[in-house]
PDB file of C-alpha atoms in Angstrom:
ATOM      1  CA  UNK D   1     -45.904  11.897  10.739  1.00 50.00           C
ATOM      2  CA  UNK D   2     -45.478  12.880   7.132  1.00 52.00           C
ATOM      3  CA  UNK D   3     -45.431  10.043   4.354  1.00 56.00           C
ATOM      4  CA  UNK D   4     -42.547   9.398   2.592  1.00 53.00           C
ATOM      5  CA  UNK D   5     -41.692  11.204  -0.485  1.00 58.00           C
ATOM      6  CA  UNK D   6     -41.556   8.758  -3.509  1.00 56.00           C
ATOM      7  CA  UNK D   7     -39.703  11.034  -5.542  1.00 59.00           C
ATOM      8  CA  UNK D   8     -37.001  12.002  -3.007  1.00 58.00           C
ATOM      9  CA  UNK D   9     -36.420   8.221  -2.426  1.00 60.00           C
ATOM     10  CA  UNK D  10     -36.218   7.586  -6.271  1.00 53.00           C
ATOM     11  CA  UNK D  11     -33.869  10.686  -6.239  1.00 57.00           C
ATOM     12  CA  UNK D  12     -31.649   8.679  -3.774  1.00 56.00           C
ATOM     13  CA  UNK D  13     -31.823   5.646  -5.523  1.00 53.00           C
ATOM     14  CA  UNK D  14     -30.704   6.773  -8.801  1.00 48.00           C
ATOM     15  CA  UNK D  15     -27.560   8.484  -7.185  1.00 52.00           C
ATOM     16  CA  UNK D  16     -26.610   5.455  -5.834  1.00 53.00           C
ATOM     17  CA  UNK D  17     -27.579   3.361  -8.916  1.00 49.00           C
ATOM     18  CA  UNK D  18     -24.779   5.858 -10.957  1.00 51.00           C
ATOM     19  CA  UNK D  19     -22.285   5.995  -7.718  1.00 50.00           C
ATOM     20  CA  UNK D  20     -22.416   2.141  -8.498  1.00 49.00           C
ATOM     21  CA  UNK D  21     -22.038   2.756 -12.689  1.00 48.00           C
ATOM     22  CA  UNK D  22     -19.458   5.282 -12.306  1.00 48.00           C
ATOM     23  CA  UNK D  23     -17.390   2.877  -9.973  1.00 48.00           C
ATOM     24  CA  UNK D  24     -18.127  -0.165 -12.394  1.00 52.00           C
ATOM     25  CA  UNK D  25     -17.251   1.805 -15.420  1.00 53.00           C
ATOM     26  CA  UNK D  26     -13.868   3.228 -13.897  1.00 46.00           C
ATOM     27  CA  UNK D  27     -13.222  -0.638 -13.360  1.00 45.00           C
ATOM     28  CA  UNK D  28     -13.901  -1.725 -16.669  1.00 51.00           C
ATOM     29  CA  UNK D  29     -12.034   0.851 -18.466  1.00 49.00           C
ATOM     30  CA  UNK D  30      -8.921   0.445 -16.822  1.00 49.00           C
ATOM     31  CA  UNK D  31      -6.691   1.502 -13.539  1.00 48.00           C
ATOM     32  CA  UNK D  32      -6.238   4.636 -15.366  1.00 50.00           C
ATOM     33  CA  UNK D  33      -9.947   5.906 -14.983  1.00 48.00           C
ATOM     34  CA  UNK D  34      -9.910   4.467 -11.717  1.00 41.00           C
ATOM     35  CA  UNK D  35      -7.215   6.234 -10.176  1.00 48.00           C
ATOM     36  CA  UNK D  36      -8.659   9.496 -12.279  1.00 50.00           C
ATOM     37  CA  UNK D  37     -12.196   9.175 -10.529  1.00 46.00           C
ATOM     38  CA  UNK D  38     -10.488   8.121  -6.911  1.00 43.00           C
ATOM     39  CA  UNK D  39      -7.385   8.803  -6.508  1.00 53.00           C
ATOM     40  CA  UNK D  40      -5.457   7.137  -3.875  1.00 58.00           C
ATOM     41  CA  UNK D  41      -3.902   9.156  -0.961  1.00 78.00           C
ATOM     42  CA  UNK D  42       0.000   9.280  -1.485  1.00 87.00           C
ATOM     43  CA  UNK D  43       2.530   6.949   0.191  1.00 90.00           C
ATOM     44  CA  UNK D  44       5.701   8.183   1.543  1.00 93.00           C
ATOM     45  CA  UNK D  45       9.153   7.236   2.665  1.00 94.00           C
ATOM     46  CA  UNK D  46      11.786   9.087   4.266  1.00 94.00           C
ATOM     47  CA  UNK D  47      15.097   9.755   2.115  1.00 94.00           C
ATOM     48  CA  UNK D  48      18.475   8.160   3.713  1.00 91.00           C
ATOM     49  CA  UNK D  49      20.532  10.181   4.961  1.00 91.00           C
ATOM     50  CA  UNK D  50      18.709  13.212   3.616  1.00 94.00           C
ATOM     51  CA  UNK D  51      16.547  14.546   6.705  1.00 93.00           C
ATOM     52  CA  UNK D  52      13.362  16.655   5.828  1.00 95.00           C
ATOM     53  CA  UNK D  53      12.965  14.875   2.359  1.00 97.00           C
ATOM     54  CA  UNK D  54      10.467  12.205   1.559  1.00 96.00           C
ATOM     55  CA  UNK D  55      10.001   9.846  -1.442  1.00 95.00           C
ATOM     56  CA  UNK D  56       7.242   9.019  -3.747  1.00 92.00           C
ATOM     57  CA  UNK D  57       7.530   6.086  -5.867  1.00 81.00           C
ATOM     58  CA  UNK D  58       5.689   6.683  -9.271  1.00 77.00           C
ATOM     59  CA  UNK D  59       6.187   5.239 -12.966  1.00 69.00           C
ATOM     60  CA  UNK D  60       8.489   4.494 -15.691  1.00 75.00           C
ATOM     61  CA  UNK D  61      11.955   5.810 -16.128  1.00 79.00           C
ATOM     62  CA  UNK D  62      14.997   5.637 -18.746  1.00 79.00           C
ATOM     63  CA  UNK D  63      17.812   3.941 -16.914  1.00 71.00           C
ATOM     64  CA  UNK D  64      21.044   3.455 -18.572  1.00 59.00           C
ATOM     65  CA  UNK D  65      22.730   0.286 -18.687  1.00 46.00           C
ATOM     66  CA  UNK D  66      24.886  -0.284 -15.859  1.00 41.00           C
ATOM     67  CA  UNK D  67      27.300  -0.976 -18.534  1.00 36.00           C
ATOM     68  CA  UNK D  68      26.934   2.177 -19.874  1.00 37.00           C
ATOM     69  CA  UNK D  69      26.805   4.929 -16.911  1.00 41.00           C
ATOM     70  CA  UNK D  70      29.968   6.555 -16.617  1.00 40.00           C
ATOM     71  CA  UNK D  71      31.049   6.288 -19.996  1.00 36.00           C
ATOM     72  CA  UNK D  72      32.837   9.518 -21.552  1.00 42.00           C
ATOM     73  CA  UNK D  73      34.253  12.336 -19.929  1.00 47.00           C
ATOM     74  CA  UNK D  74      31.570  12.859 -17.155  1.00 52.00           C
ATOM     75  CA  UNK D  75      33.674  14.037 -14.391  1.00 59.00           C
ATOM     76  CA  UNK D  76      33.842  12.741 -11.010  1.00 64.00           C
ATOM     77  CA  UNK D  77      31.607  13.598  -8.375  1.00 71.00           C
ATOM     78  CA  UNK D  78      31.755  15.519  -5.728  1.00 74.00           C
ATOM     79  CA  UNK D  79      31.430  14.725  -1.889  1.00 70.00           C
ATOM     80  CA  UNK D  80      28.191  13.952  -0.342  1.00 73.00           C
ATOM     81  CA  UNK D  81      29.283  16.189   2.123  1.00 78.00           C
ATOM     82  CA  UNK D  82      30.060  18.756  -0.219  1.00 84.00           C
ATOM     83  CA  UNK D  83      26.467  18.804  -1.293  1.00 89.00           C
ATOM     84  CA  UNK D  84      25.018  18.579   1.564  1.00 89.00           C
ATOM     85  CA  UNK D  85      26.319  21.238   2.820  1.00 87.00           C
ATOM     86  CA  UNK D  86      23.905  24.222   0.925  1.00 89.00           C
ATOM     87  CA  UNK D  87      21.941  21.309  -0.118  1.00 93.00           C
ATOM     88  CA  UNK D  88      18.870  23.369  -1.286  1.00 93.00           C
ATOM     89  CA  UNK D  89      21.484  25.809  -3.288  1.00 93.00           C
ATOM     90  CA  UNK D  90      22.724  23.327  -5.380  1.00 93.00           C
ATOM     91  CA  UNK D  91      19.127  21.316  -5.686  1.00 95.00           C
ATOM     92  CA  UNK D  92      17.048  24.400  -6.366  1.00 94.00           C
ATOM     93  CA  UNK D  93      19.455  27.193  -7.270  1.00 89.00           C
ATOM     94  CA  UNK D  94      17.361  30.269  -7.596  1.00 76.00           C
ATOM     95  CA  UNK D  95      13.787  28.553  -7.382  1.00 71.00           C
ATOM     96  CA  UNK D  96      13.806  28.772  -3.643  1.00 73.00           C
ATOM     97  CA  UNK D  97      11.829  31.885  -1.988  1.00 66.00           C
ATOM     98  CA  UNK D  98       9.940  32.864  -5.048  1.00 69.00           C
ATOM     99  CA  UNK D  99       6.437  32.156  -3.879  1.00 78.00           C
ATOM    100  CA  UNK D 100       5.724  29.074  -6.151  1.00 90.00           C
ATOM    101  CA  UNK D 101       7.115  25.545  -5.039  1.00 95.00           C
ATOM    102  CA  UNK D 102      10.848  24.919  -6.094  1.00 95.00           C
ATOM    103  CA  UNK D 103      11.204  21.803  -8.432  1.00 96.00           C
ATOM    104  CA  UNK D 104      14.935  20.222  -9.474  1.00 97.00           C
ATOM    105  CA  UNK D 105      14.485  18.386 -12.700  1.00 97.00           C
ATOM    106  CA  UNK D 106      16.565  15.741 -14.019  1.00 96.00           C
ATOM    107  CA  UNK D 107      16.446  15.038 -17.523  1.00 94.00           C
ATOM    108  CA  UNK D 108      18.168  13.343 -19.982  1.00 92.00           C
ATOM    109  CA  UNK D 109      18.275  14.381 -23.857  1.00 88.00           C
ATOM    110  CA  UNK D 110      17.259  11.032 -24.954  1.00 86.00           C
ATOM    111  CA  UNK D 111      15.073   9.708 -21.999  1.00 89.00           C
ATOM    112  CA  UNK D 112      11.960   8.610 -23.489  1.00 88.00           C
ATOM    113  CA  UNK D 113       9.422   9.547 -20.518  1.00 90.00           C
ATOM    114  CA  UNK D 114      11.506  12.656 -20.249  1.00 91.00           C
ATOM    115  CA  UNK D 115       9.411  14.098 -23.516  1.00 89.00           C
ATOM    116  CA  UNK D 116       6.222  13.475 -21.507  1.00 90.00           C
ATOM    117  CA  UNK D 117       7.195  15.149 -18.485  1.00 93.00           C
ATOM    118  CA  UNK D 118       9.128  18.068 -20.160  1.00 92.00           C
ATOM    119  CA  UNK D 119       6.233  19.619 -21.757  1.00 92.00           C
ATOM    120  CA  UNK D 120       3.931  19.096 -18.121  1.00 94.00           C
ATOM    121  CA  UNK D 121       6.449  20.831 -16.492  1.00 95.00           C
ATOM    122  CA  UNK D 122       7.062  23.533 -18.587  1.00 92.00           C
ATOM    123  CA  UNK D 123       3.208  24.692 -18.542  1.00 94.00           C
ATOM    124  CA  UNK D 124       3.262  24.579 -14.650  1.00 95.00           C
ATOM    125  CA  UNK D 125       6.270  26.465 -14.617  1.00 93.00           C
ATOM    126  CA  UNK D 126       5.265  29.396 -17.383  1.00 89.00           C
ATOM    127  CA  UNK D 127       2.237  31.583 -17.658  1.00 82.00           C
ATOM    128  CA  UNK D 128       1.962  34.970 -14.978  1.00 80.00           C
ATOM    129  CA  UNK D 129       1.387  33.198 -11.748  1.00 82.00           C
ATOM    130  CA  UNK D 130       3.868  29.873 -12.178  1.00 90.00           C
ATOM    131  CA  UNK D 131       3.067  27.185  -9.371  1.00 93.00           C
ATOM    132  CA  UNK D 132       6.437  26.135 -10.009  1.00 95.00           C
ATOM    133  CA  UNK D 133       9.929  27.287 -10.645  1.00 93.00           C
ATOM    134  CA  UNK D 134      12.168  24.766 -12.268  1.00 92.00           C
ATOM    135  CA  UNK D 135      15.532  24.089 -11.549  1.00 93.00           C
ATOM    136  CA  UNK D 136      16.808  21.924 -14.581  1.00 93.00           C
ATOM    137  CA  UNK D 137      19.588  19.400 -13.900  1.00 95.00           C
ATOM    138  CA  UNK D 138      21.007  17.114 -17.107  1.00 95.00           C
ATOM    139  CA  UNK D 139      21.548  13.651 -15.972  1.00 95.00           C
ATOM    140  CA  UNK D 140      23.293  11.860 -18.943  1.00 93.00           C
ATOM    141  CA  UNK D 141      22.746   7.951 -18.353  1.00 91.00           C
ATOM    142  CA  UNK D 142      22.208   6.912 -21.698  1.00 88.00           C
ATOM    143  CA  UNK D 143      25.501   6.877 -22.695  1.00 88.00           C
ATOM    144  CA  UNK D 144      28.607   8.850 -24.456  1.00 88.00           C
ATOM    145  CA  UNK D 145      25.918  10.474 -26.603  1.00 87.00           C
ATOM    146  CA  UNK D 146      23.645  12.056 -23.951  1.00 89.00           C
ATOM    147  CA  UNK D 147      26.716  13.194 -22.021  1.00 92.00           C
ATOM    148  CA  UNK D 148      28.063  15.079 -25.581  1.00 92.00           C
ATOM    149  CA  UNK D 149      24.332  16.025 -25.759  1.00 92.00           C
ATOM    150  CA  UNK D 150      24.258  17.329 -21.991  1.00 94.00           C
ATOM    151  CA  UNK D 151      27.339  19.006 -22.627  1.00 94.00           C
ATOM    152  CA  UNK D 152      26.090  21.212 -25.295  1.00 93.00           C
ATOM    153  CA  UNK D 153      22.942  22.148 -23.693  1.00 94.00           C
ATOM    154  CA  UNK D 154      24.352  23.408 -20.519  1.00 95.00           C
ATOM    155  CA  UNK D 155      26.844  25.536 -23.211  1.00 94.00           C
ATOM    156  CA  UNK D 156      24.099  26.827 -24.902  1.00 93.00           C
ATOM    157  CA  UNK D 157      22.689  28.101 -21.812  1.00 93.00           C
ATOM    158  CA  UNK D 158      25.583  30.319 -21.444  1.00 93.00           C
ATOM    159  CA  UNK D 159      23.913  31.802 -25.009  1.00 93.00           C
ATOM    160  CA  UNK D 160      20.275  31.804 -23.058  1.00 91.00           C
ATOM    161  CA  UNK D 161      19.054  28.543 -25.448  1.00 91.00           C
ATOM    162  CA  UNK D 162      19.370  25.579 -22.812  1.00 90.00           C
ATOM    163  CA  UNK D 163      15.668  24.905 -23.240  1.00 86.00           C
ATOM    164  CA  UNK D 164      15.534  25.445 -26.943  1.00 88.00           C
ATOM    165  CA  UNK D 165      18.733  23.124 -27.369  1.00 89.00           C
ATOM    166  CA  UNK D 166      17.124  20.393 -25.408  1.00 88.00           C
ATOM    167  CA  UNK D 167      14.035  21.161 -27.107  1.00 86.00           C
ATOM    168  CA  UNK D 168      15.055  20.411 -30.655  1.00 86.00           C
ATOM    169  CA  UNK D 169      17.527  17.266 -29.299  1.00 86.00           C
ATOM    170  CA  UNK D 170      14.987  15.600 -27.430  1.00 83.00           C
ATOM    171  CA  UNK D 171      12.382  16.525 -29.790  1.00 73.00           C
ATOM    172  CA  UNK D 172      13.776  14.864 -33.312  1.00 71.00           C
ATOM    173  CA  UNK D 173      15.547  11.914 -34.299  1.00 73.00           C
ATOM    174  CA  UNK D 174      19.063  13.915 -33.866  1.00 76.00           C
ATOM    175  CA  UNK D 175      22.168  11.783 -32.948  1.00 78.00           C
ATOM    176  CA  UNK D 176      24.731  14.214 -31.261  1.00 81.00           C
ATOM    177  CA  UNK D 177      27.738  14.709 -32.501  1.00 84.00           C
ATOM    178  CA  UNK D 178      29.836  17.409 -32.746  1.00 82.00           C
ATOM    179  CA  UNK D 179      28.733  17.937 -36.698  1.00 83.00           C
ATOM    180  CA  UNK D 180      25.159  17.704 -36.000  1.00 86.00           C
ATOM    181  CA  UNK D 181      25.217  19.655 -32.357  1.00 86.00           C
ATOM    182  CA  UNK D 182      27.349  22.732 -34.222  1.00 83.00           C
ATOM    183  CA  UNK D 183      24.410  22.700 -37.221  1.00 86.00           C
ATOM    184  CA  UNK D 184      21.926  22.884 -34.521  1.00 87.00           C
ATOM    185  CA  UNK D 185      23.543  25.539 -33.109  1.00 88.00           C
ATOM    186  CA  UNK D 186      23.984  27.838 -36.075  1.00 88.00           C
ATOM    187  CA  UNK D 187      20.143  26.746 -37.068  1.00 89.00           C
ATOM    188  CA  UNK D 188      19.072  28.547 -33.283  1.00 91.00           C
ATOM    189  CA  UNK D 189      21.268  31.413 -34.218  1.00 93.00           C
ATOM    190  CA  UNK D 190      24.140  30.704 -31.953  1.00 93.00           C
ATOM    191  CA  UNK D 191      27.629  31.110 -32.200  1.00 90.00           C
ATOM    192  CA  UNK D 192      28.779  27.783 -32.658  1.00 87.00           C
ATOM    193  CA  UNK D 193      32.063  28.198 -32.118  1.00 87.00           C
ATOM    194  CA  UNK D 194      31.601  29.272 -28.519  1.00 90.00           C
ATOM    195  CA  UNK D 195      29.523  26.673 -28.013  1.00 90.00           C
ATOM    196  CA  UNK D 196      32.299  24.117 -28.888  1.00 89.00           C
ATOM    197  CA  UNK D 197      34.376  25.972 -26.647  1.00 90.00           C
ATOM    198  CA  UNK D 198      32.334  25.891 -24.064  1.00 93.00           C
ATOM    199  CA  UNK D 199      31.251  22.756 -24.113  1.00 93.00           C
ATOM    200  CA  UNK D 200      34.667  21.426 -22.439  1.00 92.00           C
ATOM    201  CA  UNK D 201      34.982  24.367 -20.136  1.00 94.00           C
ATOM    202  CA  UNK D 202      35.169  23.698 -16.537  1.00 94.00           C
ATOM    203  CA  UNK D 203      32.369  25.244 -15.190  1.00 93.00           C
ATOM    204  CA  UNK D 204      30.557  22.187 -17.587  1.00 94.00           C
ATOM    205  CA  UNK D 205      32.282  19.699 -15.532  1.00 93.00           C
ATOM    206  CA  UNK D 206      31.280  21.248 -12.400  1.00 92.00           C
ATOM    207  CA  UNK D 207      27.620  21.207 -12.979  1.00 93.00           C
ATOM    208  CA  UNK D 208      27.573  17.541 -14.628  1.00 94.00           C
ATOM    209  CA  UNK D 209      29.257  16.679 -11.275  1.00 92.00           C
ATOM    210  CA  UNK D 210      27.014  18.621  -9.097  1.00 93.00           C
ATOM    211  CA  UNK D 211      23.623  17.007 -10.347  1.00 94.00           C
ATOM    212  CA  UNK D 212      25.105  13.276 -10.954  1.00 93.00           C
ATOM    213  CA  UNK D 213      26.395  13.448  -6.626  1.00 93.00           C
ATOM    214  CA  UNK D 214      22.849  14.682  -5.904  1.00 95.00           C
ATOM    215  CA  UNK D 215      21.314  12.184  -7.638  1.00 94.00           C
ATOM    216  CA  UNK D 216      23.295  10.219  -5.583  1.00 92.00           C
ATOM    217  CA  UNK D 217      22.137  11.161  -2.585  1.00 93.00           C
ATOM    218  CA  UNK D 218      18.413  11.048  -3.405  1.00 95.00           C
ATOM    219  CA  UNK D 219      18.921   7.545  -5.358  1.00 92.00           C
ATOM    220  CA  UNK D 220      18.040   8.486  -8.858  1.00 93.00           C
ATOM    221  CA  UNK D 221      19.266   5.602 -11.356  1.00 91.00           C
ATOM    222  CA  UNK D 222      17.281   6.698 -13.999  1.00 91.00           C
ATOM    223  CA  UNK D 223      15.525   9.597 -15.914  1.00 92.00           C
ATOM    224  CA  UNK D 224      12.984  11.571 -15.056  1.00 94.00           C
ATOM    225  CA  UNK D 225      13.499  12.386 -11.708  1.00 96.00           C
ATOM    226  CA  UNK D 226      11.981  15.284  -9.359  1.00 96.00           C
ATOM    227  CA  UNK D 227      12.391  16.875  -6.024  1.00 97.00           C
ATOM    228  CA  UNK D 228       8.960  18.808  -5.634  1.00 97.00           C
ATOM    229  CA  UNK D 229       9.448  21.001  -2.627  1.00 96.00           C
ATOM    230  CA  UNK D 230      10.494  18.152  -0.226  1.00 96.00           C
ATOM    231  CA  UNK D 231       9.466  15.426  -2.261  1.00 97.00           C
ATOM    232  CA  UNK D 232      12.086  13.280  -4.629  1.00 97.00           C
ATOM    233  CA  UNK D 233      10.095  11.185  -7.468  1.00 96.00           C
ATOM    234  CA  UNK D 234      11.860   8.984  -9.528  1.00 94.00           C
ATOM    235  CA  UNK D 235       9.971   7.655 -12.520  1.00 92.00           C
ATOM    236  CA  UNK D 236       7.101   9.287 -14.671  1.00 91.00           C
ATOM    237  CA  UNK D 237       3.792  10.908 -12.555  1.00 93.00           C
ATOM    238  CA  UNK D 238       0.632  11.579 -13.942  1.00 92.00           C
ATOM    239  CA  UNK D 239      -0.357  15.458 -14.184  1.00 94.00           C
ATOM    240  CA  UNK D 240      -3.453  14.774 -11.690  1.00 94.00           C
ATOM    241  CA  UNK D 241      -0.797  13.403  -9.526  1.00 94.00           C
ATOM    242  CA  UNK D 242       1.926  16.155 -10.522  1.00 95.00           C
ATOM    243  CA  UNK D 243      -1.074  18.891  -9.641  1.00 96.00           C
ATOM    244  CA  UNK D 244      -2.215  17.396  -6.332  1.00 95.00           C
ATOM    245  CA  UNK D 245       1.319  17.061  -5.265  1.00 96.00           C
ATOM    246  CA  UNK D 246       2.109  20.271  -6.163  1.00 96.00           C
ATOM    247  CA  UNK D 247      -0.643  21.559  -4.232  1.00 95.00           C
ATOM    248  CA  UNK D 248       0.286  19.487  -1.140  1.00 95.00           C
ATOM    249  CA  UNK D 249       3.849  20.998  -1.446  1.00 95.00           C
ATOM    250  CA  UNK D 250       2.505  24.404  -1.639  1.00 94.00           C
ATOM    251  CA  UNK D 251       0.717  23.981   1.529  1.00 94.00           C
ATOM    252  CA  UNK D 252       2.950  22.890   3.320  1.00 92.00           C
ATOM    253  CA  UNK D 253       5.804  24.966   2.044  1.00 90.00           C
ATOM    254  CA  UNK D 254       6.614  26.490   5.327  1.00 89.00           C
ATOM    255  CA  UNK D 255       8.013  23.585   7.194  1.00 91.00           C
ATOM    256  CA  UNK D 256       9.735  22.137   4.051  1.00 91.00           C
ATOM    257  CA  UNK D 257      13.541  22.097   4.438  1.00 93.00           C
ATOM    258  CA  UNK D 258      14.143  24.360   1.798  1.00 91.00           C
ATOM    259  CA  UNK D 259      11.957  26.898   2.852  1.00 80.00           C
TER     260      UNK D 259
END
């Protein structure tokens, strides 16, 4: 029999002497470093009423006041039936089938976490080979102000500058009103006229509608909120968790309901 190598066994031992420093300095530094160096397997819970879908309860969110949800002309919404009927249609729109996981984001203009999710989103969705294609749905909660705000970013999509409308309100210190939301829109080079116009039109109404009723369904009292694939987060998520989650959706994208 051979002897035993001293230097292989000293090997071993300083492994595990920095397994042990790398656990203890993970500890020290914080449950963010912890969760970084081992991140805990995910815990999920089926959606009432919503077969298929799971849930995935995460951080912080911007809730309105109960006081003030509801306030302004949001517009009623429609039957849960209605939407679930073509549920993935009106959840994902167009981002279903393309080869990168489908997400439904609901924002609103002056949700706080919203500005740290925005730009995480964004970067997963652009670039050549997206892993995700975003379905954007405003959720005004914060009061008359984010609905006026919602209002004029779902008009200015109709001019192809949703994103760069919510951009600059979410972005700045901007207090919609109809003054400040037509000089924004002349500063992107829009016709702001139009974008009055449109911003009663009924086509607005139907889409606030749509995305408060399926919020609804999937229980969303605040902002941000996600479906990813089959998956309905309410609340902030860290991007390791965003990226492992996407990946989880991704492999499993062919027994999701909205595949």
């Amino acid at each position: 029999m051979s002897a035993p190598d001293p230097r292989g066994r000293l090997r071993r031992n300083l492994l595990w002497l920095g397994g042990i420093a790398l656990a203890y300095g993970a500890i020290a530094s914080g449950p963010g470093l912890w969760r970084r160096a081992f991140p805990p397997g995910f815990e999920f819970a089926p959606v009432a009423g919503l077969p298929g879908f799971r849930r995935l309860d995460t951080g912080a969110v911007s809730a309105g006041s109960p006081i003030l949800i509801g306030l302004g002309d949001a517009p009623p919404r429609p039957a849960p039936e209605t939407l679930r009927d073509g549920l993935c249609g009106h959840l994902f729109g167009g981002a279903v089938g393309t080869g990168a996981v489908p997400v439904a984001y609901f924002t609103d203009v002056r949700c706080t976490w919203c500005r740290v999710m925005t730009p995480l989103l964004r970067e997963r969705a652009g670039g050549a080979a997206p892993s995700i294609r975003l379905a954007w749905h405003e959720l005004p909660l914060l009061g008359e102000a984010s609905v006026m705000a919602a209002r004029a970013v779902l008009a200015a999509a109709e001019q192809g500058a949703g994103p760069a409308l919510h951009a600059r309100i979410s972005g700045g210190r901007l207090v919609p009103t109809p003054e400040a939301l037509a000089r924004l829109a002349d500063a992107l080079g829009l016709d702001g006229a139009r974008l009055r116009t449109d911003m009663d039109a009924p086509g607005i109404d139907r889409q606030l509608a749509a995305s408060r009723g399926l919020a609804d369904l999937f229980g969303f009292f605040g902002t941000p909120a996600l479906v990813v694939g089959r998956t309905a987060v309410l609340g902030r998520i860290e991007a390791a968790d965003l990226d492992r989650l996407i990946a989880l959706e991704a492999a499993e994208a062919a027994t999701a309901p909205c595949a």
